[in-house]
Short mmCIF file of C-alpha atoms in Angstrom, two decimals:
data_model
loop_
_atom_site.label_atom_id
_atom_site.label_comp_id
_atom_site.label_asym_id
_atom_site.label_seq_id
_atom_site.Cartn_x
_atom_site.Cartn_y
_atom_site.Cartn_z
CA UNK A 1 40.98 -18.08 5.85
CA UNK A 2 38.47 -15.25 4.92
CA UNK A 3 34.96 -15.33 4.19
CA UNK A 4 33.84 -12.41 1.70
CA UNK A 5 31.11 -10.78 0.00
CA UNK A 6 31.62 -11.36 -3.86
CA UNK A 7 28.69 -10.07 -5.42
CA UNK A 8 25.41 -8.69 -4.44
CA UNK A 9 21.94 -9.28 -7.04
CA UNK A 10 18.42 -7.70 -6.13
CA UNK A 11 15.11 -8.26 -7.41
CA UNK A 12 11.89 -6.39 -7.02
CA UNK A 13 8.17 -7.52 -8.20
CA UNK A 14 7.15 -5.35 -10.89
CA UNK A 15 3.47 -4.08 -9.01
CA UNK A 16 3.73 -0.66 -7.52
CA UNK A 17 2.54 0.88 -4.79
CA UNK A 18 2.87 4.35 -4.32
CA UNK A 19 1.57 6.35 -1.82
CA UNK A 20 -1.42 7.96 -4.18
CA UNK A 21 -2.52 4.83 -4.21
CA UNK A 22 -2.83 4.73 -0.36
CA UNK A 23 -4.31 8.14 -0.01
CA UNK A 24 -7.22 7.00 -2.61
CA UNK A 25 -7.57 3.46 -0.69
CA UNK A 26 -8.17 5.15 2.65
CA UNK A 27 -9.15 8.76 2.12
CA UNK A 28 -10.40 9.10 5.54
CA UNK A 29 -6.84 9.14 7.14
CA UNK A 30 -4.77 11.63 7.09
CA UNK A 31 -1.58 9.94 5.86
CA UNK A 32 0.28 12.28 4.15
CA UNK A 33 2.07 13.53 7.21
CA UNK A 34 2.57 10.15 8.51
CA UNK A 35 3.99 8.89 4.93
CA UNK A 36 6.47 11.21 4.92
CA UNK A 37 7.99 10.83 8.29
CA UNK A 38 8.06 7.03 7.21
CA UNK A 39 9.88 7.85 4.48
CA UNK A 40 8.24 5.83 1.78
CA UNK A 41 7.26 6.87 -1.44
CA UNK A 42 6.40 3.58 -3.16
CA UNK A 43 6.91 -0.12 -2.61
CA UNK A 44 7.05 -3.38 -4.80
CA UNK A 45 4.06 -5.94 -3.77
CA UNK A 46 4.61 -9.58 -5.54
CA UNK A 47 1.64 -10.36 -7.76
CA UNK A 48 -1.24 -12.73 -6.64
CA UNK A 49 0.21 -15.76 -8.04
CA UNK A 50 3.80 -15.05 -6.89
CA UNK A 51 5.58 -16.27 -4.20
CA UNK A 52 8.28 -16.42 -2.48
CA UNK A 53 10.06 -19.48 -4.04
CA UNK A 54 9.71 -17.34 -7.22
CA UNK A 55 11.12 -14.64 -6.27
CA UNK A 56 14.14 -16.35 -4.75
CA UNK A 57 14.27 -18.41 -8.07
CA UNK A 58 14.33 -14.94 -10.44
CA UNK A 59 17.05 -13.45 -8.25
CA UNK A 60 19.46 -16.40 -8.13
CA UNK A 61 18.93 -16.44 -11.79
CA UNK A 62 20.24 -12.88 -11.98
CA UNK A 63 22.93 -13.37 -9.61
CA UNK A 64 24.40 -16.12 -11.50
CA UNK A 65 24.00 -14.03 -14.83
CA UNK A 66 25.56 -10.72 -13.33
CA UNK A 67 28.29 -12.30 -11.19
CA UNK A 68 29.18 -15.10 -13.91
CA UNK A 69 29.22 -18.07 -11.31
CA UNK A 70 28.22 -21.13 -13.09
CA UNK A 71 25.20 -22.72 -11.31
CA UNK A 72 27.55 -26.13 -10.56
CA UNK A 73 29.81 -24.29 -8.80
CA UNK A 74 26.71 -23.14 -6.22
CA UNK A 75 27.22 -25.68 -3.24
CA UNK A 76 25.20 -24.09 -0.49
CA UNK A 77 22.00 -22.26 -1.12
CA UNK A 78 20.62 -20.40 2.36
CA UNK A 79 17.09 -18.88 2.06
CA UNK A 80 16.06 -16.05 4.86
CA UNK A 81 12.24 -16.02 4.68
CA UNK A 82 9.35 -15.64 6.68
CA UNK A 83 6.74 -16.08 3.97
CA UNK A 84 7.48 -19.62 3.07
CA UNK A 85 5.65 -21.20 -0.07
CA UNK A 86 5.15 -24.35 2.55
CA UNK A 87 5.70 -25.36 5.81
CA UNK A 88 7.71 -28.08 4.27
CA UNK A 89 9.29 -28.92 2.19
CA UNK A 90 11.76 -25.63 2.53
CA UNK A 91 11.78 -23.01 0.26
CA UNK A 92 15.85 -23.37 -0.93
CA UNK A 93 15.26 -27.01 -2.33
CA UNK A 94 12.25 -25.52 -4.66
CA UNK A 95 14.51 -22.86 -5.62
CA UNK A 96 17.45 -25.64 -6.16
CA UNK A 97 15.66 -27.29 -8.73
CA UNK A 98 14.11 -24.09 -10.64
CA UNK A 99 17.29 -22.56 -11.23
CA UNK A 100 19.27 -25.88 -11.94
CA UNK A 101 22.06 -25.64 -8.72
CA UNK A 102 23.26 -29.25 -8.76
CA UNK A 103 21.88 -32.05 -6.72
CA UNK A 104 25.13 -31.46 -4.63
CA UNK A 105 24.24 -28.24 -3.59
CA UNK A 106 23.11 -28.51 0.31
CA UNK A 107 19.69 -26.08 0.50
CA UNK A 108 17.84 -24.50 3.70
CA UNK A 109 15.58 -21.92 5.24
CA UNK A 110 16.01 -19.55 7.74
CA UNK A 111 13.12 -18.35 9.28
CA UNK A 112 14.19 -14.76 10.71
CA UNK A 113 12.65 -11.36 9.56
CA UNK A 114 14.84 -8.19 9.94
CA UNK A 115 18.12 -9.12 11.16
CA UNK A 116 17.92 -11.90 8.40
CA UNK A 117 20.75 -10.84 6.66
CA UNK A 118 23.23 -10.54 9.22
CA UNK A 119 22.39 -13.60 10.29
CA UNK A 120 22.54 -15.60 7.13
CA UNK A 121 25.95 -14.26 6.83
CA UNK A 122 27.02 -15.49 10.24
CA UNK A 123 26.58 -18.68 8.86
CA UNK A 124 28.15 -18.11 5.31
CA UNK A 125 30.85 -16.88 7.21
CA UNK A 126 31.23 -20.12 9.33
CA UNK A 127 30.49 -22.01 6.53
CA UNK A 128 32.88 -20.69 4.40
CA UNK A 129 35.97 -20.95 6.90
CA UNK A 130 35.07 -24.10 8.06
CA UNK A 131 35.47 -25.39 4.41
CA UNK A 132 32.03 -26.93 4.36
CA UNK A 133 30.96 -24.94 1.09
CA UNK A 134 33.15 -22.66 -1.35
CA UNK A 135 30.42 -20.68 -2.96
CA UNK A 136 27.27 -19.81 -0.41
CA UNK A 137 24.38 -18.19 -2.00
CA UNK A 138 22.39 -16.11 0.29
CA UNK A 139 18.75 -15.53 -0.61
CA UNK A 140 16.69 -13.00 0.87
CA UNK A 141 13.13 -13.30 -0.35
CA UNK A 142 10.26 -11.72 1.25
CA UNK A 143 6.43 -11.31 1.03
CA UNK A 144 5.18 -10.05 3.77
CA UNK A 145 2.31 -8.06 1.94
CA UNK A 146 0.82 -12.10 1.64
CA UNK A 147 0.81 -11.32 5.97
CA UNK A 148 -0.78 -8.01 5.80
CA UNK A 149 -4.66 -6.98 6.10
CA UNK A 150 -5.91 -5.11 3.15
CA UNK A 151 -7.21 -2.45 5.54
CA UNK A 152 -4.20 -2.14 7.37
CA UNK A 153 -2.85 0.79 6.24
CA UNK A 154 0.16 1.65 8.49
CA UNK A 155 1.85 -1.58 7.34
CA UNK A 156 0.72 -1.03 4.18
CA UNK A 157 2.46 2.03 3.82
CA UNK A 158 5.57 0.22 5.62
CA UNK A 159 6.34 -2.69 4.03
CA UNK A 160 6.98 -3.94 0.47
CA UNK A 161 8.34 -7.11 -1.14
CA UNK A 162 11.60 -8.00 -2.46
CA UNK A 163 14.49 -10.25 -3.05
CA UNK A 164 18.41 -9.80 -2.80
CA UNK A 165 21.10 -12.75 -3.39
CA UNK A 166 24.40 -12.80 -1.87
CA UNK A 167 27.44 -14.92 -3.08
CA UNK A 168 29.43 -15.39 0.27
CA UNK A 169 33.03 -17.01 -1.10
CA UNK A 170 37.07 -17.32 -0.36
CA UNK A 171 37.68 -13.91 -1.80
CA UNK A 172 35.64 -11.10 -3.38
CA UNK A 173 35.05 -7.94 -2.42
CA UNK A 174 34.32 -7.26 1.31
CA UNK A 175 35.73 -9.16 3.63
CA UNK A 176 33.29 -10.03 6.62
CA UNK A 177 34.13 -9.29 9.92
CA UNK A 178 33.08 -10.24 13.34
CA UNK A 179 29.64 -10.60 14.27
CA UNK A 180 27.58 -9.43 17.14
CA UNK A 181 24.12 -10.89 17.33
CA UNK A 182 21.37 -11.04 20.08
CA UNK A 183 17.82 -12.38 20.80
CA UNK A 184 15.36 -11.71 23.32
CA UNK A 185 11.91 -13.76 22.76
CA UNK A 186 10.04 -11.71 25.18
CA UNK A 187 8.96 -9.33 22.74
CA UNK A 188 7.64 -11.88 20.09
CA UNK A 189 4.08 -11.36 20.51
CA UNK A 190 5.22 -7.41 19.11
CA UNK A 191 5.67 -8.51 15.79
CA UNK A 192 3.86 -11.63 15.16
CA UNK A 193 1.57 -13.36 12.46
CA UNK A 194 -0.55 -15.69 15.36
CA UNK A 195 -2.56 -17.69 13.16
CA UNK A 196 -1.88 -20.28 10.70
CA UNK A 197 0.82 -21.99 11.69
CA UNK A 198 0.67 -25.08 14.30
CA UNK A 199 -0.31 -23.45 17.69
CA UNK A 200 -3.41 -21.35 16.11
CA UNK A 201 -4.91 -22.43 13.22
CA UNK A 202 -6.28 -19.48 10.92
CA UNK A 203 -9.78 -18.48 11.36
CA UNK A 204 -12.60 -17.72 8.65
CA UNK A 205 -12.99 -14.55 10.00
CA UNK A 206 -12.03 -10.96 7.10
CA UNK A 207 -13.68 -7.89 7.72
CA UNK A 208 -10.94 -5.39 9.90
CA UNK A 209 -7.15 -7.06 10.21
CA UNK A 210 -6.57 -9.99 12.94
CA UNK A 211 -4.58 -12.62 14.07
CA UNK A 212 -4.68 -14.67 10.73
CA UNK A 213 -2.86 -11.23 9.72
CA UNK A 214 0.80 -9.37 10.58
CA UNK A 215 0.17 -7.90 14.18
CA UNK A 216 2.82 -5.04 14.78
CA UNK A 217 3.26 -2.84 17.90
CA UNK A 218 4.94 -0.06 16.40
CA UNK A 219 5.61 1.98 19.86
CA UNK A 220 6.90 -1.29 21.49
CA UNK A 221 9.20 -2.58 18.58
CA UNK A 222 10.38 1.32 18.54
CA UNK A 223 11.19 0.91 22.37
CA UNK A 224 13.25 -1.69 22.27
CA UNK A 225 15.13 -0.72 19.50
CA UNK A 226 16.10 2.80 20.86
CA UNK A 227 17.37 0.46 23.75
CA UNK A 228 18.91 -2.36 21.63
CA UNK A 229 20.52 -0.65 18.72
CA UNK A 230 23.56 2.13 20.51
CA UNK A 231 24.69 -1.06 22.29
CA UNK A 232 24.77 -3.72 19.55
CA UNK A 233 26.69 -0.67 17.56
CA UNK A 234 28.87 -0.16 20.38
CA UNK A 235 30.06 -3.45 20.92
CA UNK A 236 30.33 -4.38 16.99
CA UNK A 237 32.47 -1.22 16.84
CA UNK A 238 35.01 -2.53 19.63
CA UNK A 239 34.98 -5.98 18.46
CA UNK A 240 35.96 -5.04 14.82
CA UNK A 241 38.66 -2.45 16.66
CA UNK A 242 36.80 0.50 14.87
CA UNK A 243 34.95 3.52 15.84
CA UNK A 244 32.84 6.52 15.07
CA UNK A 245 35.11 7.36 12.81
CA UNK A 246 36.91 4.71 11.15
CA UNK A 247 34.05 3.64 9.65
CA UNK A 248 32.78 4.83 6.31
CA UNK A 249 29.53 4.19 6.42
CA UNK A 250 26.22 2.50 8.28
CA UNK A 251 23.99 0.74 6.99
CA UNK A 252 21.42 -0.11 9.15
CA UNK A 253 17.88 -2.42 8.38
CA UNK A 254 15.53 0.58 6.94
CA UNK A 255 12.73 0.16 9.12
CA UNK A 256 11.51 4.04 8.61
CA UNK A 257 13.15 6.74 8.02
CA UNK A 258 11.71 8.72 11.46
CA UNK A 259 13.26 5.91 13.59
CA UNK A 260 16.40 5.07 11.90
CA UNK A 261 17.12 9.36 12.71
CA UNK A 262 16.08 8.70 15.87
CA UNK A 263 18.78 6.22 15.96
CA UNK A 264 21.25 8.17 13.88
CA UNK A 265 20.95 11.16 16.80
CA UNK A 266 20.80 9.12 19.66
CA UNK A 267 24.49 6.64 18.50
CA UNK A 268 25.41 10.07 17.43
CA UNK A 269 26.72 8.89 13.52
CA UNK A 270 26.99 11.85 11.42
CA UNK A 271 24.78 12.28 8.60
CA UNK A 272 26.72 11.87 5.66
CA UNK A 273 27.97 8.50 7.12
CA UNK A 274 24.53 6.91 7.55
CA UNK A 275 22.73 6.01 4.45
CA UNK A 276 18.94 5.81 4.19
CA UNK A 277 17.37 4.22 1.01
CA UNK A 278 14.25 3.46 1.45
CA UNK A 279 12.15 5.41 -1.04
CA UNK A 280 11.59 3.37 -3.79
CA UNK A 281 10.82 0.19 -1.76
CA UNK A 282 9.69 0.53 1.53
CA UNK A 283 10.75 -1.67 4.83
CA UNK A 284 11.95 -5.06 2.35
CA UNK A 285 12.35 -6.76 5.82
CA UNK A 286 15.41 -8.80 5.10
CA UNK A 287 16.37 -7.56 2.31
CA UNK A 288 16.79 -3.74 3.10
CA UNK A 289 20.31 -4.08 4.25
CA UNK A 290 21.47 -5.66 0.63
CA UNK A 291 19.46 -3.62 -1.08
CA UNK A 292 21.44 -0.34 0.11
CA UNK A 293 24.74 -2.46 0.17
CA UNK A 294 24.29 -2.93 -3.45
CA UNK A 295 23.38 0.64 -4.31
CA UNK A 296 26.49 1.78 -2.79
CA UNK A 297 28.48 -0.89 -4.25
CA UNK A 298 27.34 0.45 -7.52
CA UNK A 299 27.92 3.99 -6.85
CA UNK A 300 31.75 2.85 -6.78
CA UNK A 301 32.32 5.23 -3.55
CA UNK A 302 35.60 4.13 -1.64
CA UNK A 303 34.00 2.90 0.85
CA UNK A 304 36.41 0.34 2.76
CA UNK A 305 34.81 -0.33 6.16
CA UNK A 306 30.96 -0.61 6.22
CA UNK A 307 28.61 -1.20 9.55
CA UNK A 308 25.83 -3.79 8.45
CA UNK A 309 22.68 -3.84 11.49
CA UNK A 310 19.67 -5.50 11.28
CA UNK A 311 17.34 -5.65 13.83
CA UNK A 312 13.48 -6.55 14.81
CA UNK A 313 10.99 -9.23 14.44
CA UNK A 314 12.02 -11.75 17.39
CA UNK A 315 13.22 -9.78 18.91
CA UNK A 316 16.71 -10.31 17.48
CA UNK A 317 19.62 -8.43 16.20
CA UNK A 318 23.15 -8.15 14.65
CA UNK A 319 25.69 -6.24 13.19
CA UNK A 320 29.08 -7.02 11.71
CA UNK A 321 31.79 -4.54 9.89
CA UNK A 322 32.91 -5.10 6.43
CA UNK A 323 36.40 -4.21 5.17
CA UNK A 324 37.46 -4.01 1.14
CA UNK A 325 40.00 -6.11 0.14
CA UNK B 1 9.08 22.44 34.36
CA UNK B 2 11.84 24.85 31.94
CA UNK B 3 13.79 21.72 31.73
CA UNK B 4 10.72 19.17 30.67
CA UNK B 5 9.84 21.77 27.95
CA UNK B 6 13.41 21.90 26.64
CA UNK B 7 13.37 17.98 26.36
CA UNK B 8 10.21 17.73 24.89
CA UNK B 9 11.06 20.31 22.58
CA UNK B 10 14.50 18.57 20.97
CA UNK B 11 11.75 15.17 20.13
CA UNK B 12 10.23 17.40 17.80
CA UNK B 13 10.62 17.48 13.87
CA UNK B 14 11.22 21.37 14.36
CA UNK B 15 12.94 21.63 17.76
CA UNK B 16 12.65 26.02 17.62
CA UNK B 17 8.63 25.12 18.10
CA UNK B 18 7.12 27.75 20.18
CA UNK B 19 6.07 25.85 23.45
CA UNK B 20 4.70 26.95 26.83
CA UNK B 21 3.56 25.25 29.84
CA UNK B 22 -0.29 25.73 28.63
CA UNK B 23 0.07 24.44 25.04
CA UNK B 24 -2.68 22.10 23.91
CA UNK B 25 -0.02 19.22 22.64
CA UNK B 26 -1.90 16.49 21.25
CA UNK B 27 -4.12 19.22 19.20
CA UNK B 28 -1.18 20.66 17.94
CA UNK B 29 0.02 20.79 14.30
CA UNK B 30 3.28 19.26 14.98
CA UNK B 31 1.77 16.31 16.99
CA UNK B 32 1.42 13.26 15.55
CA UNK B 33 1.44 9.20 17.02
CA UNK B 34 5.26 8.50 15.99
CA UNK B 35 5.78 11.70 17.77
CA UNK B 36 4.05 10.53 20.86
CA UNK B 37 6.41 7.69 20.92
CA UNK B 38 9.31 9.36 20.97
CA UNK B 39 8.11 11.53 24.24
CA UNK B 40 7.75 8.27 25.61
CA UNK B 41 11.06 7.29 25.23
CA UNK B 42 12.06 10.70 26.20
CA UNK B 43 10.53 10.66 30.01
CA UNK B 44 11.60 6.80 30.73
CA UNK B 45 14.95 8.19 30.18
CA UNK B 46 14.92 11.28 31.50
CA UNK B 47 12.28 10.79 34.41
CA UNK B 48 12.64 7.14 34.52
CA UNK B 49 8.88 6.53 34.10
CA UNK B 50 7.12 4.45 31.53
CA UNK B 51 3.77 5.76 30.53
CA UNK B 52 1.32 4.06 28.39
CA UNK B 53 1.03 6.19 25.13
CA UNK B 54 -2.79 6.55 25.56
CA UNK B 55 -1.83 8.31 28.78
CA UNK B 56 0.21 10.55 27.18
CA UNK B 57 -2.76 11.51 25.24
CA UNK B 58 -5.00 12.20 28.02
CA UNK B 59 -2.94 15.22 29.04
CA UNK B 60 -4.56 18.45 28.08
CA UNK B 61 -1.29 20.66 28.31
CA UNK B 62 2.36 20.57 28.54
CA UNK B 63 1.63 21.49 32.49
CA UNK B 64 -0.22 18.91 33.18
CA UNK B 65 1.68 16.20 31.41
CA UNK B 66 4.83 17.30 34.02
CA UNK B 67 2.93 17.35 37.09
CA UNK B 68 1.96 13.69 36.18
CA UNK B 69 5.05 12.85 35.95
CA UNK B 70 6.11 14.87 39.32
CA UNK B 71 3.80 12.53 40.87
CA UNK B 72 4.61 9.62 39.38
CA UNK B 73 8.20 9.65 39.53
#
């Protein structure tokens, strides 16, 4: 028994924003040079009065329109988000009843930010074989411009909003291999939204960004990826029993364009083999890694073995290899 | 001190940049903070020292950002 990727949908909020948009917001900073080594020329940001739950709804929609599943044969709806509409209930039961899965659908949140998608399809995978569910939708919704300071403009100019869906069945198109995946919880105050939850409740306080807002530590999280990332690609490579160059291509979570080179050099992948799209939509978080899946799907390349890595917020990571039918 | 420059050369976005031990780095054109992090990287590995970035930037030239690290190792 084989788990596989059967279809892949994606949905992006219709707001722009582009980079000339930054450079008028903060004309004081010199963020043209910066921008470009990010990589980033404009990003989707969900409206006011969107959230995630609708954004996860409108993309399931499309996935069930586009791949031609009916929504009763949906039994197990997984929804990787850090942007939650609620603290309960979770966001996949919303999403159950506005698109109109049946009541025998099971439905539940992940909370895990970059290696989101590898994760959730660790457990489609498991899922899957275990015969628990037959068709597992995977949701990737995101928001985190709802975590980020107005005046933070390095974020700003990181991160942008979207959501992918993933139907995870018995057979489709890629089947999904094995799975490395790691966490180390000493670097979670690097990445971090402190307030609002439980522990810290969120403060009245605006004027420059805080703890009621996304916190990152760029040099840090970049540290511990340069150390993380050649050895979760290393061992994913010799637990699938591929290498360098049996694989087609790697797609890795588009955090920026200057570090994923950084990576590219240092694993020593050659360029034609490691995709970066990121252009049009700017670190998506967990939803980066589908995104580019999908584009490549659609360019109908022969791609038969694909790298998937996601890594960041946690700290955690994972990779896992996917092979064509 | 041929060696540091070499190494400090290959983090940058054009790694034929014209560098000597008396270059003004952090004033430079081709300096910028996602550079500075990857000369971080570059002397933990290589030197096996880990600098605070705001250290980095307190060096005036290339010379004195290796005897620091002479010192320091």
């Amino acid at each position: 028994m084989k788990a596989f990727i059967k279809y892949i949908s994606c949905y992006l909020p219709s707001n722009k924003l582009t980079n000339a948009d930054i450079e008028r917001k903060f004309p004081e900073w010199d963020s043209e040079k910066i921008i470009k080594k990010i990589g980033v020329k404009s990003r989707s940001i969900a409206a006011e009065n969107e959230f995630t739950s609708d954004i996860a709804t409108k993309v399931v929609n499309k996935l069930c329109v586009e791949s031609k599943i009916e929504k009763s044969e949906i039994d197990y709806l997984i929804v990787c988000t850090q942007s939650p509409d609620y603290f309960l209930p979770t966001t996949a039961c919303i999403v159950q009843n506005n698109v109109g899965l049946s009541t025998n659908c099971a439905a539940i949140d992940i909370n895990q930010g970059c290696s989101g998608y590898i994760y959730g399809l660790s457990l489609a995978k498991g899922l899957i074989i275990s015969r628990i569910a037959k068709n597992v939708v995977l949701v990737t919704a995101e928001m985190y411009s709802k975590h980020i300071h107005e005046m933070d403009k390095g974020n700003r100019s990181i991160f942008g909003d979207a959501a992918t869906a993933t139907l995870i069945s018995d057979n489709g198109l890629y089947s999904i291999g094995e799975f490395v995946l790691g966490s180390d919880g000493s670097g979670a105050q690097n990445l971090i939204v402190k307030n609002g939850a439980v522990k810290n409740a969120r403060t009245k306080e605006y004027g420059e960004p805080n703890d009621n807002f996304l916190f990152m530590n760029g040099p840090e999280i970049f540290n511990f990826t340069s150390k993380a990332v050649p050895e979760l690609i290393n061992e994913t490579l010799s637990k699938n029993e591929e290498d360098l160059d049996s694989v087609n291509s790697f797609i890795f979570h588009q955090a920026n364009t200057f570090m994923l080179e950084y990576l590219r050099k240092k694993i020593n992948i050659p360029k034609d083999k490691f995709i970066v799209d990121m252009e049009n939509y700017g670190n998506t978080v967990s939803s980066t890694i589908p995104i580019v899946l999908k584009n490549r799907i659609n360019l109908n390349l022969n791609e038969n073995k694909i790298l998937l890595a996601g890594f960041g917020v946690g700290y955690s990571w994972g990779a896992v290899v996917i092979n064509k039918k | 001190m041929e060696k540091f420059i070499e190494n400090f050369k290959k983090q940058l976005e054009d790694i034929d940049t014209e560098l000597t031990p008396d270059v003004d780095f952090v004033n430079s054109d081709f300096w910028d903070s996602l550079t500075a992090v990857t000369i971080q990287m570059m002397v933990e590995d290589e030197y096996g020292l880990k600098l605070d970035i705001r250290q980095i930037y307190s060096f005036e030239s290339l010379k004195e950002f290796y005897d620091y690290i002479k010192a320091h190792q």
